[in-house]
mmCIF file of C-alpha atoms in Angstrom:
data_model
loop_
_atom_site.group_PDB
_atom_site.id
_atom_site.type_symbol
_atom_site.label_atom_id
_atom_site.label_comp_id
_atom_site.label_asym_id
_atom_site.label_seq_id
_atom_site.Cartn_x
_atom_site.Cartn_y
_atom_site.Cartn_z
ATOM 1 C CA UNK D 1 98.328 154.081 69.081
ATOM 2 C CA UNK D 2 96.944 153.698 72.587
ATOM 3 C CA UNK D 3 97.495 156.220 75.398
ATOM 4 C CA UNK D 4 99.523 154.839 78.324
ATOM 5 C CA UNK D 5 97.337 156.495 80.746
ATOM 6 C CA UNK D 6 94.276 155.734 79.210
ATOM 7 C CA UNK D 7 95.527 152.210 78.938
ATOM 8 C CA UNK D 8 96.321 152.178 82.781
ATOM 9 C CA UNK D 9 93.006 153.382 83.645
ATOM 10 C CA UNK D 10 91.227 150.934 81.434
ATOM 11 C CA UNK D 11 93.057 148.224 83.355
ATOM 12 C CA UNK D 12 92.598 149.415 86.755
ATOM 13 C CA UNK D 13 88.787 149.534 85.957
ATOM 14 C CA UNK D 14 88.689 146.124 84.772
ATOM 15 C CA UNK D 15 90.820 144.868 88.058
ATOM 16 C CA UNK D 16 88.019 147.014 90.098
ATOM 17 C CA UNK D 17 84.972 145.734 88.438
ATOM 18 C CA UNK D 18 86.385 141.780 88.704
ATOM 19 C CA UNK D 19 87.080 142.314 92.219
ATOM 20 C CA UNK D 20 83.553 143.610 92.807
ATOM 21 C CA UNK D 21 82.219 140.945 90.702
ATOM 22 C CA UNK D 22 83.971 138.129 92.570
ATOM 23 C CA UNK D 23 82.944 139.714 95.962
ATOM 24 C CA UNK D 24 79.575 139.645 95.231
ATOM 25 C CA UNK D 25 79.523 136.148 94.310
ATOM 26 C CA UNK D 26 80.501 134.904 97.794
ATOM 27 C CA UNK D 27 77.855 132.496 98.847
ATOM 28 C CA UNK D 28 75.938 132.522 95.818
ATOM 29 C CA UNK D 29 76.867 128.875 94.745
ATOM 30 C CA UNK D 30 76.192 127.449 97.940
ATOM 31 C CA UNK D 31 72.679 126.434 97.416
ATOM 32 C CA UNK D 32 74.254 124.861 94.171
ATOM 33 C CA UNK D 33 77.042 122.748 96.022
ATOM 34 C CA UNK D 34 74.924 119.673 95.866
ATOM 35 C CA UNK D 35 73.001 118.492 92.741
ATOM 36 C CA UNK D 36 69.684 117.202 94.010
ATOM 37 C CA UNK D 37 69.545 115.233 90.705
ATOM 38 C CA UNK D 38 73.158 113.545 91.568
ATOM 39 C CA UNK D 39 73.011 111.745 95.066
ATOM 40 C CA UNK D 40 76.420 111.266 96.466
ATOM 41 C CA UNK D 41 77.947 108.017 96.958
ATOM 42 C CA UNK D 42 77.196 108.056 100.652
ATOM 43 C CA UNK D 43 73.488 108.657 99.839
ATOM 44 C CA UNK D 44 73.257 106.102 97.105
ATOM 45 C CA UNK D 45 74.996 102.963 98.616
ATOM 46 C CA UNK D 46 72.474 102.231 101.442
ATOM 47 C CA UNK D 47 70.737 98.934 100.166
ATOM 48 C CA UNK D 48 72.072 95.593 99.110
ATOM 49 C CA UNK D 49 71.110 96.152 95.374
ATOM 50 C CA UNK D 50 72.992 99.317 95.418
ATOM 51 C CA UNK D 51 75.957 97.526 96.829
ATOM 52 C CA UNK D 52 75.513 94.979 93.992
ATOM 53 C CA UNK D 53 75.585 97.852 91.580
ATOM 54 C CA UNK D 54 78.927 98.798 92.681
ATOM 55 C CA UNK D 55 80.189 95.040 92.609
ATOM 56 C CA UNK D 56 78.924 94.763 88.935
ATOM 57 C CA UNK D 57 80.552 98.087 87.976
ATOM 58 C CA UNK D 58 84.021 96.341 88.870
ATOM 59 C CA UNK D 59 83.280 93.520 86.244
ATOM 60 C CA UNK D 60 82.352 96.517 83.762
ATOM 61 C CA UNK D 61 85.685 98.140 84.494
ATOM 62 C CA UNK D 62 87.810 94.848 83.859
ATOM 63 C CA UNK D 63 85.974 93.606 80.765
ATOM 64 C CA UNK D 64 85.862 96.844 79.049
ATOM 65 C CA UNK D 65 88.117 96.843 75.491
ATOM 66 C CA UNK D 66 90.640 99.324 77.171
ATOM 67 C CA UNK D 67 91.146 97.044 80.200
ATOM 68 C CA UNK D 68 91.415 93.450 79.619
ATOM 69 C CA UNK D 69 88.973 93.306 76.779
ATOM 70 C CA UNK D 70 92.071 94.088 74.342
ATOM 71 C CA UNK D 71 94.743 96.499 75.848
ATOM 72 C CA UNK D 72 95.494 94.995 79.022
ATOM 73 C CA UNK D 73 95.764 91.386 77.888
ATOM 74 C CA UNK D 74 98.023 91.930 75.212
ATOM 75 C CA UNK D 75 100.342 94.107 77.219
ATOM 76 C CA UNK D 76 100.534 91.124 79.622
ATOM 77 C CA UNK D 77 100.674 88.372 77.461
ATOM 78 C CA UNK D 78 102.788 89.341 74.641
ATOM 79 C CA UNK D 79 106.402 89.807 76.105
ATOM 80 C CA UNK D 80 108.587 87.541 74.482
ATOM 81 C CA UNK D 81 109.076 85.431 71.469
ATOM 82 C CA UNK D 82 106.224 83.086 72.308
ATOM 83 C CA UNK D 83 103.730 85.529 71.130
ATOM 84 C CA UNK D 84 103.513 88.272 68.748
ATOM 85 C CA UNK D 85 100.886 90.785 67.386
ATOM 86 C CA UNK D 86 100.721 92.906 64.380
ATOM 87 C CA UNK D 87 97.992 95.079 66.228
ATOM 88 C CA UNK D 88 99.055 98.053 68.135
ATOM 89 C CA UNK D 89 97.451 96.726 71.254
ATOM 90 C CA UNK D 90 100.162 94.278 71.663
ATOM 91 C CA UNK D 91 102.715 97.050 70.980
ATOM 92 C CA UNK D 92 103.562 97.765 74.580
ATOM 93 C CA UNK D 93 104.520 93.944 75.039
ATOM 94 C CA UNK D 94 107.465 94.345 72.243
ATOM 95 C CA UNK D 95 110.185 96.731 71.477
ATOM 96 C CA UNK D 96 109.244 99.927 70.254
ATOM 97 C CA UNK D 97 111.374 102.909 70.264
ATOM 98 C CA UNK D 98 108.258 105.494 70.174
ATOM 99 C CA UNK D 99 106.385 103.923 73.212
ATOM 100 C CA UNK D 100 105.915 106.321 76.313
ATOM 101 C CA UNK D 101 103.757 106.170 79.487
ATOM 102 C CA UNK D 102 101.004 107.963 77.544
ATOM 103 C CA UNK D 103 100.734 105.019 74.877
ATOM 104 C CA UNK D 104 96.805 104.358 75.102
ATOM 105 C CA UNK D 105 97.263 100.607 75.693
ATOM 106 C CA UNK D 106 99.462 101.357 78.702
ATOM 107 C CA UNK D 107 97.564 104.220 80.073
ATOM 108 C CA UNK D 108 94.197 102.978 79.734
ATOM 109 C CA UNK D 109 94.472 99.705 81.801
ATOM 110 C CA UNK D 110 96.512 101.467 84.342
ATOM 111 C CA UNK D 111 93.601 103.811 84.764
ATOM 112 C CA UNK D 112 90.910 101.313 84.741
ATOM 113 C CA UNK D 113 92.899 98.923 87.345
ATOM 114 C CA UNK D 114 93.070 101.671 89.907
ATOM 115 C CA UNK D 115 89.608 102.439 89.232
ATOM 116 C CA UNK D 116 88.582 98.982 90.059
ATOM 117 C CA UNK D 117 90.919 99.014 93.119
ATOM 118 C CA UNK D 118 89.295 102.512 94.366
ATOM 119 C CA UNK D 119 85.483 100.942 93.860
ATOM 120 C CA UNK D 120 86.497 97.857 95.767
ATOM 121 C CA UNK D 121 87.908 99.691 98.494
ATOM 122 C CA UNK D 122 84.720 101.818 98.669
ATOM 123 C CA UNK D 123 82.754 98.618 98.775
ATOM 124 C CA UNK D 124 84.674 97.265 101.497
ATOM 125 C CA UNK D 125 84.300 100.244 103.712
ATOM 126 C CA UNK D 126 80.649 100.818 103.078
ATOM 127 C CA UNK D 127 79.000 97.103 102.900
ATOM 128 C CA UNK D 128 79.500 96.389 106.573
ATOM 129 C CA UNK D 129 77.230 99.462 107.375
ATOM 130 C CA UNK D 130 74.445 98.328 105.020
ATOM 131 C CA UNK D 131 71.386 96.636 106.093
ATOM 132 C CA UNK D 132 71.223 93.427 104.442
ATOM 133 C CA UNK D 133 68.295 92.259 106.730
ATOM 134 C CA UNK D 134 70.134 89.578 108.193
ATOM 135 C CA UNK D 135 71.514 87.973 105.051
ATOM 136 C CA UNK D 136 75.245 87.853 105.703
ATOM 137 C CA UNK D 137 75.956 85.378 103.324
ATOM 138 C CA UNK D 138 75.085 87.741 100.439
ATOM 139 C CA UNK D 139 76.897 90.718 102.377
ATOM 140 C CA UNK D 140 80.221 88.515 102.665
ATOM 141 C CA UNK D 141 79.710 87.485 98.879
ATOM 142 C CA UNK D 142 79.907 91.049 97.758
ATOM 143 C CA UNK D 143 82.613 91.822 99.695
ATOM 144 C CA UNK D 144 84.528 88.755 98.762
ATOM 145 C CA UNK D 145 84.362 89.920 95.469
ATOM 146 C CA UNK D 146 85.377 93.360 96.231
ATOM 147 C CA UNK D 147 88.611 91.997 97.804
ATOM 148 C CA UNK D 148 89.423 89.528 94.940
ATOM 149 C CA UNK D 149 89.235 92.481 92.334
ATOM 150 C CA UNK D 150 91.296 94.674 94.608
ATOM 151 C CA UNK D 151 93.878 92.057 94.904
ATOM 152 C CA UNK D 152 93.769 91.367 91.373
ATOM 153 C CA UNK D 153 93.909 95.183 90.312
ATOM 154 C CA UNK D 154 97.032 95.561 92.209
ATOM 155 C CA UNK D 155 98.551 92.097 90.985
ATOM 156 C CA UNK D 156 98.203 93.672 87.290
ATOM 157 C CA UNK D 157 99.382 96.878 88.331
ATOM 158 C CA UNK D 158 102.573 95.494 89.968
ATOM 159 C CA UNK D 159 103.545 92.974 87.581
ATOM 160 C CA UNK D 160 103.301 95.370 84.770
ATOM 161 C CA UNK D 161 104.647 98.676 86.589
ATOM 162 C CA UNK D 162 106.234 97.248 89.346
ATOM 163 C CA UNK D 163 106.693 100.578 91.743
ATOM 164 C CA UNK D 164 102.749 101.415 92.418
ATOM 165 C CA UNK D 165 100.988 103.151 94.897
ATOM 166 C CA UNK D 166 98.386 100.518 96.299
ATOM 167 C CA UNK D 167 94.897 101.775 97.216
ATOM 168 C CA UNK D 168 94.680 100.472 100.999
ATOM 169 C CA UNK D 169 91.626 102.882 101.680
ATOM 170 C CA UNK D 170 89.289 105.479 100.541
ATOM 171 C CA UNK D 171 90.800 109.020 100.867
ATOM 172 C CA UNK D 172 89.928 110.447 104.317
ATOM 173 C CA UNK D 173 91.071 113.758 103.473
ATOM 174 C CA UNK D 174 93.093 116.013 100.478
ATOM 175 C CA UNK D 175 96.561 114.377 101.501
ATOM 176 C CA UNK D 176 95.359 110.971 100.939
ATOM 177 C CA UNK D 177 94.931 111.568 97.469
ATOM 178 C CA UNK D 178 98.911 111.695 97.013
ATOM 179 C CA UNK D 179 99.940 108.039 98.044
ATOM 180 C CA UNK D 180 103.573 107.254 98.387
ATOM 181 C CA UNK D 181 105.073 104.368 96.280
ATOM 182 C CA UNK D 182 105.647 101.301 98.071
ATOM 183 C CA UNK D 183 108.334 98.591 97.733
ATOM 184 C CA UNK D 184 107.075 95.682 95.841
ATOM 185 C CA UNK D 185 107.469 93.266 98.677
ATOM 186 C CA UNK D 186 104.857 95.470 100.750
ATOM 187 C CA UNK D 187 102.461 95.644 97.818
ATOM 188 C CA UNK D 188 102.901 91.453 97.432
ATOM 189 C CA UNK D 189 101.703 91.304 101.547
ATOM 190 C CA UNK D 190 98.702 93.619 100.602
ATOM 191 C CA UNK D 191 97.612 91.511 97.883
ATOM 192 C CA UNK D 192 97.865 88.093 99.559
ATOM 193 C CA UNK D 193 95.890 89.955 102.512
ATOM 194 C CA UNK D 194 93.265 90.565 100.230
ATOM 195 C CA UNK D 195 93.155 87.382 98.957
ATOM 196 C CA UNK D 196 92.924 85.741 102.191
ATOM 197 C CA UNK D 197 90.124 87.796 103.073
ATOM 198 C CA UNK D 198 88.615 86.913 99.765
ATOM 199 C CA UNK D 199 89.066 83.049 100.445
ATOM 200 C CA UNK D 200 87.084 83.743 103.693
ATOM 201 C CA UNK D 201 84.142 85.553 102.656
ATOM 202 C CA UNK D 202 83.497 84.499 99.233
ATOM 203 C CA UNK D 203 80.722 81.597 98.636
ATOM 204 C CA UNK D 204 81.276 78.288 97.290
ATOM 205 C CA UNK D 205 81.027 77.285 93.497
ATOM 206 C CA UNK D 206 77.226 77.153 92.499
ATOM 207 C CA UNK D 207 75.939 79.923 95.005
ATOM 208 C CA UNK D 208 75.221 82.398 91.979
ATOM 209 C CA UNK D 209 72.210 81.425 89.993
ATOM 210 C CA UNK D 210 72.632 81.221 85.857
ATOM 211 C CA UNK D 211 72.032 85.082 85.658
ATOM 212 C CA UNK D 212 75.210 85.637 87.588
ATOM 213 C CA UNK D 213 77.116 83.115 85.960
ATOM 214 C CA UNK D 214 80.927 83.875 86.037
ATOM 215 C CA UNK D 215 81.044 85.732 89.306
ATOM 216 C CA UNK D 216 83.803 84.957 91.569
ATOM 217 C CA UNK D 217 83.273 82.085 94.135
#
């Protein structure tokens, strides 16, 4: 049996040693705070090609199987007797007593739509400061795509979840990561504002070459 006095002495020794270790670590990670092999977002998006990479990433989020590829499309479409599915992808669109908010075809499109909206907001705020060497038409095309996909992401979230917290801008501080829910009418207005910006900025059909077929115009 462990002697209580010895136990307290050993416990105290661990506490003291731990305190000394933590105190000795002050500042030791300062030089490791920035990984030189992993540039920050601000350091990367400084060229038109980088902005294009960011735009194309939104298409990737949307087309993945866990977003509109299989999960999100069936969640939206299969909601009445006009359609049905034997696949578990479509289960959230039909009655299921075992469904909850963590069901993967509910959670994954939800997450990816918010990821798309966040990416779009970053492009909208960053692209104006990038040097496009006078090619404003290209800058506008990229920003138009960002406005369009941000509107689409919020549209999907609104019609599927109704009470949502839209991403109107990128976080400026820690408090911005906790956004309040907004009334559906306010979100509808926000979606329409983004679509109006997209309509103004997007190029006409035929602007993109064959390698970029399918991009928004």
